[in-house]
PDB file of C-alpha atoms and ligand atoms in Angstrom:
ATOM      1  CA  MET A 206       0.000   0.000   0.000  1.00 44.00           C
ATOM      2  CA  ARG A 207       1.315   3.451  -0.879  1.00 51.00           C
ATOM      3  CA  ASN A 208       2.062   5.931   1.854  1.00 65.00           C
ATOM      4  CA  PRO A 209      -0.766   8.566   1.860  1.00 69.00           C
ATOM      5  CA  GLU A 210       1.758  11.286   2.823  1.00 73.00           C
ATOM      6  CA  GLU A 211       3.795  10.367  -0.249  1.00 68.00           C
ATOM      7  CA  ASN A 212       0.650  10.608  -2.399  1.00 92.00           C
ATOM      8  CA  LYS A 213      -0.128  14.004  -0.897  1.00 93.00           C
ATOM      9  CA  THR A 214       3.369  15.313  -1.609  1.00 94.00           C
ATOM     10  CA  GLY A 215       3.182  13.970  -5.150  1.00 96.00           C
ATOM     11  CA  LEU A 216      -0.146  15.696  -5.715  1.00 97.00           C
ATOM     12  CA  ILE A 217       1.169  18.996  -4.330  1.00 98.00           C
ATOM     13  CA  ASP A 218       4.101  18.743  -6.752  1.00 97.00           C
ATOM     14  CA  ARG A 219       1.788  18.078  -9.694  1.00 97.00           C
ATOM     15  CA  ILE A 220      -0.358  21.084  -8.782  1.00 98.00           C
ATOM     16  CA  LEU A 221       2.794  23.138  -8.400  1.00 97.00           C
ATOM     17  CA  SER A 222       3.894  22.174 -11.896  1.00 97.00           C
ATOM     18  CA  ILE A 223       0.695  23.779 -13.239  1.00 98.00           C
ATOM     19  CA  LEU A 224       0.962  27.024 -11.240  1.00 98.00           C
ATOM     20  CA  PRO A 225       2.992  29.836 -12.875  1.00 98.00           C
ATOM     21  CA  GLN A 226       5.651  30.221 -10.135  1.00 98.00           C
ATOM     22  CA  THR A 227       5.665  34.009 -10.120  1.00 98.00           C
ATOM     23  CA  GLN A 228       5.155  33.847  -6.322  1.00 97.00           C
ATOM     24  CA  CYS A 229       2.987  36.951  -6.676  1.00 97.00           C
ATOM     25  CA  ALA A 230       0.744  36.103  -3.675  1.00 97.00           C
ATOM     26  CA  LYS A 231      -2.405  37.226  -5.510  1.00 97.00           C
ATOM     27  CA  CYS A 232      -4.018  33.922  -4.498  1.00 97.00           C
ATOM     28  CA  GLY A 233      -3.728  35.051  -0.872  1.00 97.00           C
ATOM     29  CA  PHE A 234      -0.806  32.719  -0.096  1.00 97.00           C
ATOM     30  CA  ASP A 235       2.865  33.634   0.195  1.00 95.00           C
ATOM     31  CA  SER A 236       4.011  31.350  -2.598  1.00 97.00           C
ATOM     32  CA  CYS A 237       2.724  29.022  -5.294  1.00 98.00           C
ATOM     33  CA  ARG A 238       3.725  26.059  -3.089  1.00 98.00           C
ATOM     34  CA  ALA A 239       1.720  27.428  -0.156  1.00 98.00           C
ATOM     35  CA  TYR A 240      -1.334  27.701  -2.421  1.00 98.00           C
ATOM     36  CA  ALA A 241      -0.799  24.168  -3.798  1.00 98.00           C
ATOM     37  CA  MET A 242      -0.584  22.842  -0.235  1.00 98.00           C
ATOM     38  CA  ALA A 243      -3.749  24.708   0.758  1.00 98.00           C
ATOM     39  CA  ILE A 244      -5.638  23.163  -2.180  1.00 98.00           C
ATOM     40  CA  VAL A 245      -4.609  19.646  -1.152  1.00 97.00           C
ATOM     41  CA  GLU A 246      -4.712  19.981   2.609  1.00 97.00           C
ATOM     42  CA  ASN A 247      -7.568  22.417   3.170  1.00 97.00           C
ATOM     43  CA  GLY A 248      -9.667  22.139   0.031  1.00 97.00           C
ATOM     44  CA  VAL A 249      -9.059  25.780  -0.949  1.00 98.00           C
ATOM     45  CA  PRO A 250     -10.743  26.428  -4.345  1.00 98.00           C
ATOM     46  CA  ILE A 251      -8.676  26.021  -7.504  1.00 98.00           C
ATOM     47  CA  ASN A 252      -9.731  29.348  -9.030  1.00 98.00           C
ATOM     48  CA  ARG A 253      -7.613  31.782  -7.008  1.00 98.00           C
ATOM     49  CA  CYS A 254      -4.646  32.277  -9.359  1.00 98.00           C
ATOM     50  CA  PRO A 255      -5.307  35.223 -11.699  1.00 98.00           C
ATOM     51  CA  THR A 256      -1.748  35.010 -13.036  1.00 97.00           C
ATOM     52  CA  GLY A 257      -2.301  31.530 -14.433  1.00 97.00           C
ATOM     53  CA  GLY A 258      -5.808  32.489 -15.474  1.00 97.00           C
ATOM     54  CA  GLN A 259      -8.574  30.288 -16.785  1.00 97.00           C
ATOM     55  CA  SER A 260      -6.282  27.935 -18.724  1.00 96.00           C
ATOM     56  CA  ARG A 261      -4.454  26.863 -15.533  1.00 97.00           C
ATOM     57  CA  ILE A 262      -7.749  26.533 -13.648  1.00 98.00           C
ATOM     58  CA  GLN A 263      -8.867  24.153 -16.378  1.00 98.00           C
ATOM     59  CA  LYS A 264      -5.682  22.095 -15.959  1.00 97.00           C
ATOM     60  CA  LEU A 265      -6.124  21.984 -12.185  1.00 98.00           C
ATOM     61  CA  ALA A 266      -9.741  20.878 -12.617  1.00 98.00           C
ATOM     62  CA  GLU A 267      -8.619  18.066 -14.953  1.00 97.00           C
ATOM     63  CA  LEU A 268      -5.874  16.938 -12.590  1.00 97.00           C
ATOM     64  CA  LEU A 269      -8.067  16.960  -9.507  1.00 96.00           C
ATOM     65  CA  GLN A 270     -11.238  15.849 -11.300  1.00 96.00           C
ATOM     66  CA  LEU A 271     -13.109  18.876 -10.035  1.00 97.00           C
ATOM     67  CA  GLU A 272     -15.536  21.235 -11.704  1.00 97.00           C
ATOM     68  CA  GLU A 273     -13.786  24.021 -13.649  1.00 97.00           C
ATOM     69  CA  LEU A 274     -14.694  27.209 -11.805  1.00 97.00           C
ATOM     70  CA  PRO A 275     -14.451  30.720 -13.254  1.00 98.00           C
ATOM     71  CA  LEU A 276     -11.535  32.795 -11.954  1.00 98.00           C
ATOM     72  CA  ASP A 277     -12.226  34.331  -8.551  1.00 98.00           C
ATOM     73  CA  ARG A 278     -11.897  37.995  -9.516  1.00 97.00           C
ATOM     74  CA  SER A 279     -11.496  39.086  -5.910  1.00 97.00           C
ATOM     75  CA  CYS A 280      -7.903  37.784  -6.338  1.00 97.00           C
ATOM     76  CA  GLY A 281      -7.258  39.897  -9.454  1.00 97.00           C
ATOM     77  CA  GLU A 282      -7.759  39.854 -13.210  1.00 96.00           C
ATOM     78  CA  GLU A 283      -5.931  37.839 -15.853  1.00 96.00           C
ATOM     79  CA  LYS A 284      -3.455  40.254 -17.482  1.00 96.00           C
ATOM     80  CA  PRO A 285      -0.915  40.377 -20.308  1.00 97.00           C
ATOM     81  CA  TYR A 286       2.703  39.490 -19.555  1.00 96.00           C
ATOM     82  CA  SER A 287       4.477  42.606 -18.295  1.00 97.00           C
ATOM     83  CA  ILE A 288       7.807  43.366 -16.699  1.00 97.00           C
ATOM     84  CA  ALA A 289       8.811  46.000 -14.160  1.00 98.00           C
ATOM     85  CA  VAL A 290      10.745  49.064 -15.262  1.00 97.00           C
ATOM     86  CA  ILE A 291      12.557  51.378 -12.851  1.00 97.00           C
ATOM     87  CA  ASP A 292      12.777  55.056 -13.753  1.00 95.00           C
ATOM     88  CA  GLU A 293      16.510  55.351 -13.353  1.00 89.00           C
ATOM     89  CA  THR A 294      16.414  59.149 -13.264  1.00 92.00           C
ATOM     90  CA  THR A 295      14.296  59.062 -10.089  1.00 93.00           C
ATOM     91  CA  CYS A 296      15.662  55.968  -8.283  1.00 94.00           C
ATOM     92  CA  THR A 297      17.747  56.881  -5.217  1.00 93.00           C
ATOM     93  CA  GLY A 298      18.974  53.332  -4.527  1.00 93.00           C
ATOM     94  CA  CYS A 299      17.059  52.763  -1.295  1.00 93.00           C
ATOM     95  CA  THR A 300      17.164  48.930  -1.867  1.00 93.00           C
ATOM     96  CA  ILE A 301      13.609  48.319  -0.575  1.00 94.00           C
ATOM     97  CA  CYS A 302      12.382  46.952  -3.917  1.00 95.00           C
ATOM     98  CA  ILE A 303      15.270  44.444  -3.962  1.00 95.00           C
ATOM     99  CA  GLN A 304      13.962  42.976  -0.707  1.00 94.00           C
ATOM    100  CA  ALA A 305      10.449  42.702  -2.151  1.00 95.00           C
ATOM    101  CA  CYS A 306      11.398  40.780  -5.299  1.00 97.00           C
ATOM    102  CA  PRO A 307      10.799  37.046  -4.784  1.00 97.00           C
ATOM    103  CA  VAL A 308      13.013  35.999  -7.706  1.00 98.00           C
ATOM    104  CA  ASP A 309      16.049  38.296  -7.340  1.00 97.00           C
ATOM    105  CA  ALA A 310      15.241  40.192 -10.524  1.00 98.00           C
ATOM    106  CA  ILE A 311      16.374  43.613  -9.264  1.00 97.00           C
ATOM    107  CA  VAL A 312      20.030  44.539  -8.969  1.00 95.00           C
ATOM    108  CA  GLY A 313      21.651  47.555  -7.358  1.00 91.00           C
ATOM    109  CA  THR A 314      23.358  48.580  -4.144  1.00 83.00           C
ATOM    110  CA  GLY A 315      22.651  51.245  -1.525  1.00 81.00           C
ATOM    111  CA  LYS A 316      22.483  54.775  -2.975  1.00 79.00           C
ATOM    112  CA  MET A 317      23.165  53.433  -6.477  1.00 83.00           C
ATOM    113  CA  MET A 318      20.541  53.275  -9.190  1.00 83.00           C
ATOM    114  CA  HIS A 319      18.665  49.943  -9.375  1.00 89.00           C
ATOM    115  CA  THR A 320      17.655  48.106 -12.478  1.00 95.00           C
ATOM    116  CA  VAL A 321      15.437  45.156 -13.396  1.00 97.00           C
ATOM    117  CA  ILE A 322      16.886  42.094 -15.138  1.00 97.00           C
ATOM    118  CA  ASN A 323      14.235  41.704 -17.819  1.00 96.00           C
ATOM    119  CA  ASP A 324      14.733  37.967 -18.321  1.00 96.00           C
ATOM    120  CA  TYR A 325      14.232  37.280 -14.623  1.00 97.00           C
ATOM    121  CA  CYS A 326      11.234  39.538 -14.020  1.00 98.00           C
ATOM    122  CA  THR A 327       7.908  37.704 -13.796  1.00 97.00           C
ATOM    123  CA  GLY A 328       5.803  40.867 -13.633  1.00 97.00           C
ATOM    124  CA  CYS A 329       4.506  39.882 -10.198  1.00 97.00           C
ATOM    125  CA  GLU A 330       4.071  43.589  -9.273  1.00 97.00           C
ATOM    126  CA  LEU A 331       5.298  43.091  -5.702  1.00 97.00           C
ATOM    127  CA  CYS A 332       8.028  45.713  -6.067  1.00 96.00           C
ATOM    128  CA  ILE A 333       5.769  48.461  -7.411  1.00 96.00           C
ATOM    129  CA  PRO A 334       4.083  49.665  -4.207  1.00 95.00           C
ATOM    130  CA  THR A 335       7.305  49.370  -2.196  1.00 94.00           C
ATOM    131  CA  CYS A 336       9.011  52.281  -3.959  1.00 95.00           C
ATOM    132  CA  PRO A 337       8.771  55.406  -1.788  1.00 93.00           C
ATOM    133  CA  LEU A 338       9.292  57.550  -4.908  1.00 94.00           C
ATOM    134  CA  ASP A 339       6.776  55.703  -7.073  1.00 95.00           C
ATOM    135  CA  CYS A 340       9.415  55.147  -9.717  1.00 95.00           C
ATOM    136  CA  ILE A 341       8.574  51.556 -10.735  1.00 97.00           C
ATOM    137  CA  GLY A 342       6.116  50.914 -13.530  1.00 97.00           C
ATOM    138  CA  LEU A 343       5.084  47.987 -15.716  1.00 97.00           C
ATOM    139  CA  LYS A 344       5.838  47.505 -19.398  1.00 97.00           C
ATOM    140  CA  ASN A 345       3.454  45.298 -21.370  1.00 97.00           C
ATOM    141  CA  MET A 346       5.431  42.641 -23.252  1.00 96.00           C
ATOM    142  CA  SER A 347       2.633  40.612 -24.816  1.00 94.00           C
ATOM    143  CA  ALA A 348       0.124  43.183 -26.134  1.00 94.00           C
ATOM    144  CA  THR A 349      -3.302  41.587 -25.703  1.00 92.00           C
ATOM    145  CA  LEU A 350      -2.057  38.016 -25.211  1.00 95.00           C
ATOM    146  CA  PRO A 351      -2.681  36.845 -21.652  1.00 94.00           C
ATOM    147  CA  PHE A 352       0.257  35.990 -19.423  1.00 95.00           C
ATOM    148  CA  SER A 353      -0.546  32.276 -19.471  1.00 93.00           C
ATOM    149  CA  GLU A 354      -0.093  32.084 -23.251  1.00 93.00           C
ATOM    150  CA  VAL A 355       3.379  33.584 -23.098  1.00 95.00           C
ATOM    151  CA  TRP A 356       4.660  32.093 -19.841  1.00 95.00           C
ATOM    152  CA  ASP A 357       5.633  28.497 -20.595  1.00 94.00           C
ATOM    153  CA  THR A 358       6.979  25.727 -18.354  1.00 94.00           C
ATOM    154  CA  GLY A 359      10.572  26.834 -19.034  1.00 96.00           C
ATOM    155  CA  HIS A 360       9.839  30.307 -17.633  1.00 96.00           C
ATOM    156  CA  ALA A 361       7.998  28.767 -14.678  1.00 97.00           C
ATOM    157  CA  SER A 362      10.825  26.358 -13.753  1.00 97.00           C
ATOM    158  CA  ALA A 363      13.431  29.114 -13.998  1.00 98.00           C
ATOM    159  CA  ALA A 364      11.346  31.394 -11.737  1.00 98.00           C
ATOM    160  CA  ARG A 365      10.807  28.557  -9.280  1.00 98.00           C
ATOM    161  CA  GLU A 366      14.542  27.833  -9.137  1.00 98.00           C
ATOM    162  CA  ARG A 367      15.381  31.477  -8.492  1.00 98.00           C
ATOM    163  CA  PHE A 368      12.708  31.706  -5.799  1.00 98.00           C
ATOM    164  CA  GLU A 369      13.919  28.538  -4.038  1.00 97.00           C
ATOM    165  CA  ARG A 370      17.549  29.667  -4.229  1.00 98.00           C
ATOM    166  CA  ARG A 371      16.587  32.991  -2.688  1.00 97.00           C
ATOM    167  CA  GLN A 372      14.584  31.306   0.079  1.00 96.00           C
ATOM    168  CA  LYS A 373      17.555  29.086   0.896  1.00 97.00           C
ATOM    169  CA  ARG A 374      19.880  32.070   1.036  1.00 97.00           C
ATOM    170  CA  LEU A 375      17.511  33.950   3.369  1.00 95.00           C
ATOM    171  CA  ASP A 376      17.143  30.862   5.587  1.00 95.00           C
ATOM    172  CA  ASP A 377      20.934  30.421   5.724  1.00 95.00           C
ATOM    173  CA  GLU A 378      21.383  34.072   6.697  1.00 93.00           C
ATOM    174  CA  LYS A 379      18.758  33.740   9.427  1.00 91.00           C
ATOM    175  CA  ASN A 380      20.334  30.555  10.802  1.00 92.00           C
ATOM    176  CA  LYS A 381      23.745  32.184  10.833  1.00 91.00           C
ATOM    177  CA  LEU A 382      22.365  35.096  12.844  1.00 89.00           C
ATOM    178  CA  ASN A 383      20.677  32.730  15.276  1.00 87.00           C
ATOM    179  CA  ARG A 384      23.937  30.833  15.768  1.00 87.00           C
ATOM    180  CA  LEU A 385      25.729  34.120  16.416  1.00 84.00           C
ATOM    181  CA  SER A 386      23.126  35.097  19.022  1.00 80.00           C
ATOM    182  CA  ALA A 387      23.474  31.707  20.698  1.00 83.00           C
ATOM    183  CA  SER A 388      27.264  32.011  20.931  1.00 78.00           C
ATOM    184  CA  LYS A 389      26.795  34.762  23.579  1.00 64.00           C
ATOM    185  CA  GLN A 390      29.922  36.643  22.610  1.00 60.00           C
ATOM    186  CA  PRO A 391      29.048  40.274  23.336  1.00 60.00           C
ATOM    187  CA  ALA A 392      30.583  41.819  20.222  1.00 58.00           C
ATOM    188  CA  GLN A 393      29.052  39.213  17.928  1.00 56.00           C
ATOM    189  CA  GLU A 394      25.824  39.355  19.858  1.00 55.00           C
ATOM    190  CA  SER A 395      25.420  43.067  19.361  1.00 62.00           C
ATOM    191  CA  ALA A 396      26.258  42.658  15.662  1.00 61.00           C
ATOM    192  CA  SER A 397      23.661  39.940  15.361  1.00 62.00           C
ATOM    193  CA  GLN A 398      21.119  41.971  17.334  1.00 68.00           C
ATOM    194  CA  ALA A 399      21.692  44.867  14.957  1.00 66.00           C
ATOM    195  CA  GLU A 400      21.182  42.501  11.998  1.00 63.00           C
ATOM    196  CA  ASN A 401      18.036  41.065  13.587  1.00 68.00           C
ATOM    197  CA  LYS A 402      16.716  44.576  14.116  1.00 67.00           C
ATOM    198  CA  LYS A 403      17.448  45.390  10.476  1.00 61.00           C
ATOM    199  CA  SER A 404      15.673  42.186   9.353  1.00 66.00           C
ATOM    200  CA  GLU A 405      12.692  43.081  11.509  1.00 67.00           C
ATOM    201  CA  ILE A 406      12.497  46.571   9.979  1.00 61.00           C
ATOM    202  CA  LEU A 407      12.670  45.031   6.502  1.00 63.00           C
ATOM    203  CA  ARG A 408      10.074  42.408   7.394  1.00 65.00           C
ATOM    204  CA  LYS A 409       7.686  45.133   8.538  1.00 67.00           C
ATOM    205  CA  ALA A 410       8.412  47.202   5.415  1.00 62.00           C
ATOM    206  CA  LEU A 411       7.605  44.157   3.270  1.00 65.00           C
ATOM    207  CA  GLU A 412       4.408  43.492   5.179  1.00 69.00           C
ATOM    208  CA  ARG A 413       3.363  47.090   4.530  1.00 64.00           C
ATOM    209  CA  ALA A 414       4.373  46.662   0.886  1.00 60.00           C
ATOM    210  CA  ARG A 415       2.246  43.529   0.508  1.00 63.00           C
ATOM    211  CA  GLU A 416      -0.691  45.356   2.050  1.00 67.00           C
ATOM    212  CA  LYS A 417      -0.158  48.282  -0.345  1.00 60.00           C
ATOM    213  CA  ALA A 418       0.151  45.785  -3.214  1.00 58.00           C
ATOM    214  CA  ARG A 419      -3.257  44.352  -2.357  1.00 61.00           C
ATOM    215  CA  GLU A 420      -4.772  47.863  -2.331  1.00 63.00           C
ATOM    216  CA  TYR A 421      -2.973  48.716  -5.591  1.00 54.00           C
ATOM    217  CA  ARG A 422      -4.370  45.608  -7.316  1.00 55.00           C
ATOM    218  CA  HIS A 423      -7.895  46.391  -6.284  1.00 56.00           C
ATOM    219  CA  LYS A 424      -7.773  49.950  -7.589  1.00 54.00           C
ATOM    220  CA  PRO A 425     -10.302  50.345 -10.430  1.00 49.00           C
TER     221      PRO A 425
HETATM  222  S1  SF4 B 166       1.314  32.692  -9.424  1.00 95.25           S
HETATM  223 FE1  SF4 B 166       0.704  34.016  -7.729  1.00 95.25          FE
HETATM  224  S2  SF4 B 166      -1.534  33.739  -7.560  1.00 95.25           S
HETATM  225 FE2  SF4 B 166      -0.734  32.052  -8.789  1.00 95.25          FE
HETATM  226  S3  SF4 B 166      -0.407  30.412  -7.306  1.00 95.25           S
HETATM  227 FE3  SF4 B 166       1.554  31.483  -7.559  1.00 95.25          FE
HETATM  228  S4  SF4 B 166       1.551  32.979  -5.887  1.00 95.25           S
HETATM  229 FE4  SF4 B 166      -0.565  32.297  -6.119  1.00 95.25          FE
HETATM  230  S1  SF4 B 167      11.201  43.067 -10.511  1.00 95.25           S
HETATM  231 FE1  SF4 B 167       9.245  43.502  -9.491  1.00 95.25          FE
HETATM  232  S2  SF4 B 167       7.686  42.733 -10.907  1.00 95.25           S
HETATM  233 FE2  SF4 B 167       9.654  41.819 -11.526  1.00 95.25          FE
HETATM  234  S3  SF4 B 167       9.742  39.855 -10.448  1.00 95.25           S
HETATM  235 FE3  SF4 B 167      10.780  41.330  -9.129  1.00 95.25          FE
HETATM  236  S4  SF4 B 167       9.182  42.110  -7.729  1.00 95.25           S
HETATM  237 FE4  SF4 B 167       8.145  41.055  -9.437  1.00 95.25          FE
END
């Protein structure tokens, strides 16, 4: 008899292979994996991903042998494929947008102009409301074609890899800080406390950014 946990993990992976991997959080979950898990474990409806649109809902319905539901528009609308563009004449290099990007598509250092790596950008929009100077916009790359017709499995796997690599790096940094705190050496401890404080400030800034992103998406 097959292990039910193994079946569950396999199903989550198959759902994940259908989701677009932009990690945009429009579904109400922090990542595509979190949404896939919620579908399997909590029966969350399959129509909450506006990025993947109706074509991915249809695939999910086929996989799970469920009724194909129309997109839940409270999560957002299906849109063309777009990428972020930073107005380099206005950018002051505050680095906040870099922290918001789930796939490391923005490069730049403190007080230096930032730029978007076009090939990495998924158009998730998470960076847009984080900019205190409102200098990030979106450039439509697919005219009237919806995102799901342009964004193939190659794009999705590359975005997923970048996201997972970033998550691992952030986890490693956090673990390193925790180890430093545990070592109880005063100089290191104060350095790690300062880092923790910085992480906390960034975490709060990102929370505010996500909240602003939700408001931004629901603007008429
Ligand atoms: S692409 Fe965005 S809305 Fe779709 S499942 Fe992933 S995080 Fe959720
Ligand atoms: S640059 Fe902005 S829109 Fe592009 S992937 Fe990063 S956060 Fe999303």
